[in-house]
Coordinates of C-alpha atoms in Angstrom, one line a residue:
X1 CA -44.7 1.8 -43.7
X2 CA -44.1 -0.1 -40.4
X3 CA -42.2 -2.9 -42.1
X4 CA -39.9 -0.3 -43.9
X5 CA -39.1 1.3 -40.6
X6 CA -38.3 -2.0 -39.0
X7 CA -36.2 -3.0 -41.9
X8 CA -34.4 0.5 -42.0
X9 CA -34.2 1.5 -38.3
X10 CA -33.2 5.2 -37.8
X11 CA -29.6 5.8 -37.5
X12 CA -28.3 7.4 -34.4
X13 CA -25.3 9.2 -33.1
X14 CA -22.7 6.6 -31.9
X15 CA -21.9 6.7 -28.2
X16 CA -18.2 7.1 -29.0
X17 CA -18.9 10.4 -31.0
X18 CA -20.7 11.7 -27.9
X19 CA -17.9 10.6 -25.7
X20 CA -15.4 12.6 -27.9
X21 CA -17.7 15.6 -28.0
X22 CA -17.9 15.7 -24.2
X23 CA -14.1 15.3 -23.8
X24 CA -13.4 18.3 -26.0
X25 CA -15.9 20.4 -24.1
X26 CA -14.3 19.4 -20.8
X27 CA -10.8 20.6 -21.9
X28 CA -12.2 24.0 -22.6
X29 CA -14.2 24.2 -19.4
X30 CA -11.4 23.2 -17.1
X31 CA -9.1 26.0 -18.5
X32 CA -11.8 28.5 -18.0
X33 CA -13.2 27.7 -14.6
X34 CA -10.4 26.3 -12.6
X35 CA -10.2 29.3 -10.3
X36 CA -13.7 29.0 -9.2
X37 CA -13.2 25.4 -8.3
X38 CA -10.2 26.4 -6.1
X39 CA -12.1 29.0 -4.3
X40 CA -15.1 26.6 -3.7
X41 CA -12.7 24.0 -2.3
X42 CA -11.1 26.6 0.1
X43 CA -14.5 27.8 1.2
X44 CA -15.7 24.3 2.0
X45 CA -12.6 23.5 4.0
X46 CA -12.7 26.8 5.9
X47 CA -13.9 26.0 9.5
X48 CA -12.6 29.1 11.1
X49 CA -14.0 31.7 9.0
X50 CA -10.8 33.0 7.4
X51 CA -12.5 33.7 4.0
X52 CA -15.4 36.3 4.1
X53 CA -16.9 35.2 0.7
X54 CA -15.9 34.4 -2.8
X55 CA -14.2 37.7 -3.7
X56 CA -12.3 37.8 -0.5
X57 CA -11.2 34.1 -0.7
X58 CA -10.0 34.7 -4.4
X59 CA -8.2 37.9 -3.5
X60 CA -6.6 36.4 -0.4
X61 CA -5.3 33.4 -2.3
X62 CA -4.0 35.5 -5.1
X63 CA -2.3 38.0 -2.7
X64 CA -0.8 35.6 -0.3
X65 CA 0.0 32.7 -2.6
X66 CA 0.3 34.3 -6.1
X67 CA -2.3 34.3 -9.0
X68 CA -1.0 30.9 -10.2
X69 CA -2.4 29.4 -6.9
X70 CA -5.9 29.9 -8.5
X71 CA -4.9 27.3 -10.9
X72 CA -3.8 24.7 -8.5
X73 CA -4.8 21.2 -9.3
X74 CA -5.4 22.2 -13.0
X75 CA -3.8 19.1 -14.5
X76 CA -5.9 16.5 -12.4
X77 CA -8.9 18.7 -12.9
X78 CA -8.6 19.0 -16.7
X79 CA -7.7 15.3 -17.0
X80 CA -10.5 14.2 -14.9
X81 CA -13.1 16.6 -16.6
X82 CA -12.0 15.2 -20.0
X83 CA -12.3 11.7 -19.0
X84 CA -15.5 12.3 -16.9
X85 CA -17.3 13.9 -19.8
X86 CA -16.2 11.3 -22.1
X87 CA -17.5 8.5 -19.9
X88 CA -20.8 10.5 -19.0
X89 CA -21.7 11.3 -22.6
X90 CA -20.8 8.0 -24.0
X91 CA -22.4 5.9 -21.1
X92 CA -25.6 8.0 -21.1
X93 CA -26.0 7.3 -24.8
X94 CA -25.5 3.6 -24.1
X95 CA -28.1 3.5 -21.4
X96 CA -30.5 5.5 -23.5
X97 CA -30.2 2.9 -26.3
X98 CA -30.9 0.2 -23.9
X99 CA -34.0 1.9 -22.4
X100 CA -35.5 3.0 -25.8
X101 CA -38.7 1.2 -26.8
X102 CA -39.1 -0.6 -30.2
X103 CA -40.0 2.7 -31.9
X104 CA -36.8 4.3 -30.6
X105 CA -38.6 6.5 -28.2
X106 CA -37.1 7.3 -24.7
X107 CA -39.8 7.5 -21.8
X108 CA -39.7 10.3 -19.2
X109 CA -38.7 7.8 -16.7
X110 CA -35.9 6.2 -18.8
X111 CA -34.2 9.6 -19.3
X112 CA -33.4 10.4 -15.7
X113 CA -32.4 6.7 -15.1
X114 CA -29.8 6.9 -18.0
X115 CA -28.5 10.1 -16.4
X116 CA -28.3 8.5 -13.0
X117 CA -26.5 5.4 -14.3
X118 CA -23.9 7.6 -16.1
X119 CA -23.4 9.7 -12.9
X120 CA -22.7 6.6 -10.8
X121 CA -20.3 5.2 -13.4
X122 CA -18.3 8.4 -13.6
X123 CA -18.2 8.9 -9.9
X124 CA -16.8 5.5 -9.2
X125 CA -14.4 5.1 -12.1
X126 CA -13.2 8.7 -12.6
X127 CA -14.4 11.6 -10.2
X128 CA -13.6 10.1 -6.9
X129 CA -9.9 9.4 -7.3
X130 CA -9.2 12.5 -9.3
X131 CA -11.1 14.6 -6.9
X132 CA -9.2 13.2 -3.9
X133 CA -5.9 14.3 -5.5
X134 CA -7.3 17.7 -6.5
X135 CA -8.6 18.5 -3.1
X136 CA -5.5 17.3 -1.3
X137 CA -3.6 19.7 -3.7
X138 CA -5.9 22.6 -3.3
X139 CA -6.0 22.6 0.5
X140 CA -2.3 23.2 0.6
X141 CA -1.3 26.8 1.2
X142 CA 1.6 28.4 -0.5
X143 CA 3.6 27.8 -3.7
X144 CA 7.1 26.7 -2.4
X145 CA 7.5 23.1 -3.2
X146 CA 9.8 22.6 -0.1
X147 CA 6.9 23.6 2.2
X148 CA 4.3 21.4 0.5
X149 CA 3.5 17.8 1.4
X150 CA 2.4 16.9 -2.1
X151 CA 4.5 18.1 -5.0
X152 CA 2.2 17.4 -7.8
X153 CA -0.7 15.0 -8.8
X154 CA 1.3 12.0 -9.4
X155 CA 3.4 12.4 -6.1
X156 CA 0.2 13.1 -4.3
X157 CA -1.5 9.9 -5.7
X158 CA 1.7 7.9 -4.7
X159 CA 1.7 9.4 -1.2
X160 CA -2.0 8.6 -0.6
X161 CA -1.5 5.1 -1.7
X162 CA 1.7 4.6 0.5
X163 CA 0.1 6.1 3.5
X164 CA -3.6 5.1 3.3
X165 CA -3.7 2.3 0.8
X166 CA -5.4 2.1 -2.7
X167 CA -8.8 2.7 -1.2
X168 CA -7.5 6.1 0.1
X169 CA -8.1 7.3 -3.5
X170 CA -11.8 6.4 -3.1
X171 CA -12.3 8.4 0.1
X172 CA -15.9 10.0 -0.1
X173 CA -17.0 7.6 -2.8
X174 CA -20.6 7.3 -1.2
X175 CA -21.5 11.1 -1.2
X176 CA -19.8 11.3 -4.6
X177 CA -22.0 8.6 -6.1
X178 CA -25.1 10.3 -4.8
X179 CA -24.1 13.7 -5.9
X180 CA -23.1 12.8 -9.4
X181 CA -26.0 10.4 -10.0
X182 CA -28.6 12.9 -9.0
X183 CA -26.7 15.8 -10.8
X184 CA -26.7 13.8 -14.1
X185 CA -30.3 12.6 -13.8
X186 CA -31.3 16.2 -13.5
X187 CA -29.0 17.6 -16.0
X188 CA -29.8 15.4 -19.0
X189 CA -33.6 15.6 -18.3
X190 CA -33.4 19.4 -17.9
X191 CA -31.2 19.9 -21.0
X192 CA -33.6 18.0 -23.2
X193 CA -36.6 19.9 -21.7
X194 CA -35.0 23.3 -22.2
X195 CA -34.2 22.4 -25.8
X196 CA -37.7 21.6 -26.5
X197 CA -39.3 24.4 -24.5
X198 CA -36.9 27.3 -25.7
X199 CA -35.9 26.2 -29.2
X200 CA -38.4 23.7 -30.2
X201 CA -35.5 21.2 -30.6
X202 CA -36.7 17.5 -30.4
X203 CA -34.4 14.6 -30.6
X204 CA -34.2 13.1 -34.0
X205 CA -35.6 16.2 -35.9
X206 CA -32.2 17.1 -37.5
X207 CA -32.0 20.5 -36.1
X208 CA -28.7 21.7 -34.8
X209 CA -28.7 24.4 -32.1
X210 CA -26.4 27.5 -32.4
X211 CA -23.7 27.6 -29.8
X212 CA -25.4 30.4 -27.9
X213 CA -28.8 28.4 -27.8
X214 CA -26.8 25.4 -26.5
X215 CA -25.1 27.6 -23.9
X216 CA -28.4 28.9 -22.6
X217 CA -30.0 25.4 -22.4
X218 CA -26.8 24.1 -20.7
X219 CA -26.6 26.8 -18.2
X220 CA -30.2 26.5 -17.2
X221 CA -29.8 22.6 -17.0
X222 CA -26.8 23.0 -14.8
X223 CA -28.4 25.0 -12.0
X224 CA -30.7 22.3 -10.6
X225 CA -28.1 19.8 -9.5
X226 CA -25.9 22.0 -7.3
X227 CA -28.9 23.2 -5.1
X228 CA -30.3 19.6 -4.6
X229 CA -26.9 18.0 -3.8
X230 CA -25.0 20.7 -1.7
X231 CA -24.7 18.5 1.4
X232 CA -23.2 15.6 -0.6
X233 CA -20.7 17.8 -2.1
X234 CA -19.7 19.3 1.2
X235 CA -19.4 16.0 2.8
X236 CA -17.5 14.6 -0.2
X237 CA -14.9 17.4 0.2
X238 CA -14.5 17.0 3.9
X239 CA -14.0 13.1 3.6
X240 CA -11.6 13.4 0.7
X241 CA -9.6 16.1 2.6
X242 CA -8.9 14.2 5.6
X243 CA -6.0 12.0 5.8
X244 CA -6.0 8.4 7.3
X245 CA -2.3 8.8 8.0
X246 CA -1.1 9.7 11.4
X247 CA -4.3 10.4 13.5
X248 CA -7.9 9.4 14.0
X249 CA -10.4 10.4 11.3
X250 CA -12.9 13.1 12.3
X251 CA -15.5 11.7 10.0
X252 CA -16.3 8.0 9.9
X253 CA -18.5 8.0 6.8
X254 CA -21.2 9.9 4.9
X255 CA -24.0 9.9 7.6
X256 CA -21.5 10.5 10.3
X257 CA -20.1 13.5 8.5
X258 CA -23.5 15.1 7.8
X259 CA -24.5 14.7 11.5
X260 CA -21.2 16.0 12.7
X261 CA -21.3 19.1 10.4
X262 CA -24.9 19.8 11.3
X263 CA -24.1 19.5 15.0
X264 CA -20.9 21.6 15.1
X265 CA -21.6 24.2 12.3
X266 CA -25.3 24.3 11.7
X267 CA -27.6 23.5 8.8
X268 CA -26.2 26.2 6.5
X269 CA -22.7 24.6 6.6
X270 CA -24.1 21.7 4.6
X271 CA -24.5 24.2 1.6
X272 CA -21.0 25.8 2.0
X273 CA -19.6 26.6 -1.4
X274 CA -23.0 26.6 -3.0
X275 CA -22.5 30.1 -4.7
X276 CA -19.0 29.1 -6.2
X277 CA -20.7 25.9 -7.3
X278 CA -23.4 27.8 -9.0
X279 CA -20.8 30.0 -10.5
X280 CA -18.9 27.1 -11.9
X281 CA -21.3 24.3 -12.8
X282 CA -23.9 26.1 -14.9
X283 CA -21.2 28.1 -16.9
X284 CA -19.3 24.8 -17.2
X285 CA -22.3 23.0 -18.6
X286 CA -22.9 26.1 -20.9
X287 CA -19.4 25.7 -22.3
X288 CA -19.4 21.9 -22.5
X289 CA -22.7 21.7 -24.3
X290 CA -21.8 24.5 -26.6
X291 CA -18.7 22.5 -27.8
X292 CA -20.4 19.0 -27.7
X293 CA -23.6 20.1 -29.7
X294 CA -21.4 21.5 -32.4
X295 CA -19.2 18.4 -32.6
X296 CA -22.3 16.2 -32.8
X297 CA -24.1 18.5 -35.1
X298 CA -21.0 18.4 -37.6
X299 CA -21.2 14.7 -37.5
X300 CA -24.9 14.6 -38.1
X301 CA -24.8 17.0 -41.1
X302 CA -21.9 15.1 -42.7
X303 CA -23.0 11.6 -42.2
X304 CA -26.5 11.2 -41.0
X305 CA -30.0 12.5 -41.7
X306 CA -32.6 13.1 -38.8
X307 CA -30.4 11.2 -36.4
X308 CA -31.5 11.2 -32.7
X309 CA -29.2 13.5 -30.8

């Protein structure tokens, strides 16, 4: 029996298929949840208390700048989500295949390590430059192109490179790496745990979850990361929003930013925007996993038997 298992190793879902499933989920998520991301960014950049909360912020933006303003930065956001999820799902699958033992099992330690590695990769290769552009666009108030410094995502990227150098697109890379690495370590581990706990779904058992089951598991898995990584997200936003052009930088780096925000605004300021993050990330993970699990399940049903998911 052992010899036959070694000669005929169990087939698995290829990483490229997981990458495709993640990118499709990212497109749907971006279109649905962009307004919440705009509100989160505005709240995190609000130092004077102009916005009284999520509803007030959203209504103020819609009233003073038009409803379309709630979808500001959608192009870079959708592109970055599509590429990010493709890299996240694909690289996590590669890391997991590396960490699996000779029996194809993944240890409790290897799963979060795979997720952390995927988070670091996506942070450096995709998330940081796209979020710098997105945040610069979102912090601009108004819709008239003549009054805006950045006319669109391509123009914004060119202006940053011209004024601040290529590294200007990687402002806030350190807190982004910490945020995304921790987020994905928690998310992939929690998603697997909730699948087992709620639906008795184990990797490799051939069972495909219904979309609503994937959404519940994805939603719950997406709640842990934002609470743990709130300070990294606030610092990331502040570092990305500040321009190196025409003046001294307020924040010199991740540690300096944390200390400055704490000294000037108090401890709670490090979790600014947590509620809109919780309104966006868990529903986003629910949408993404509902799409991804169905794409992976379709491939498994058609081509594989008892493939590890």
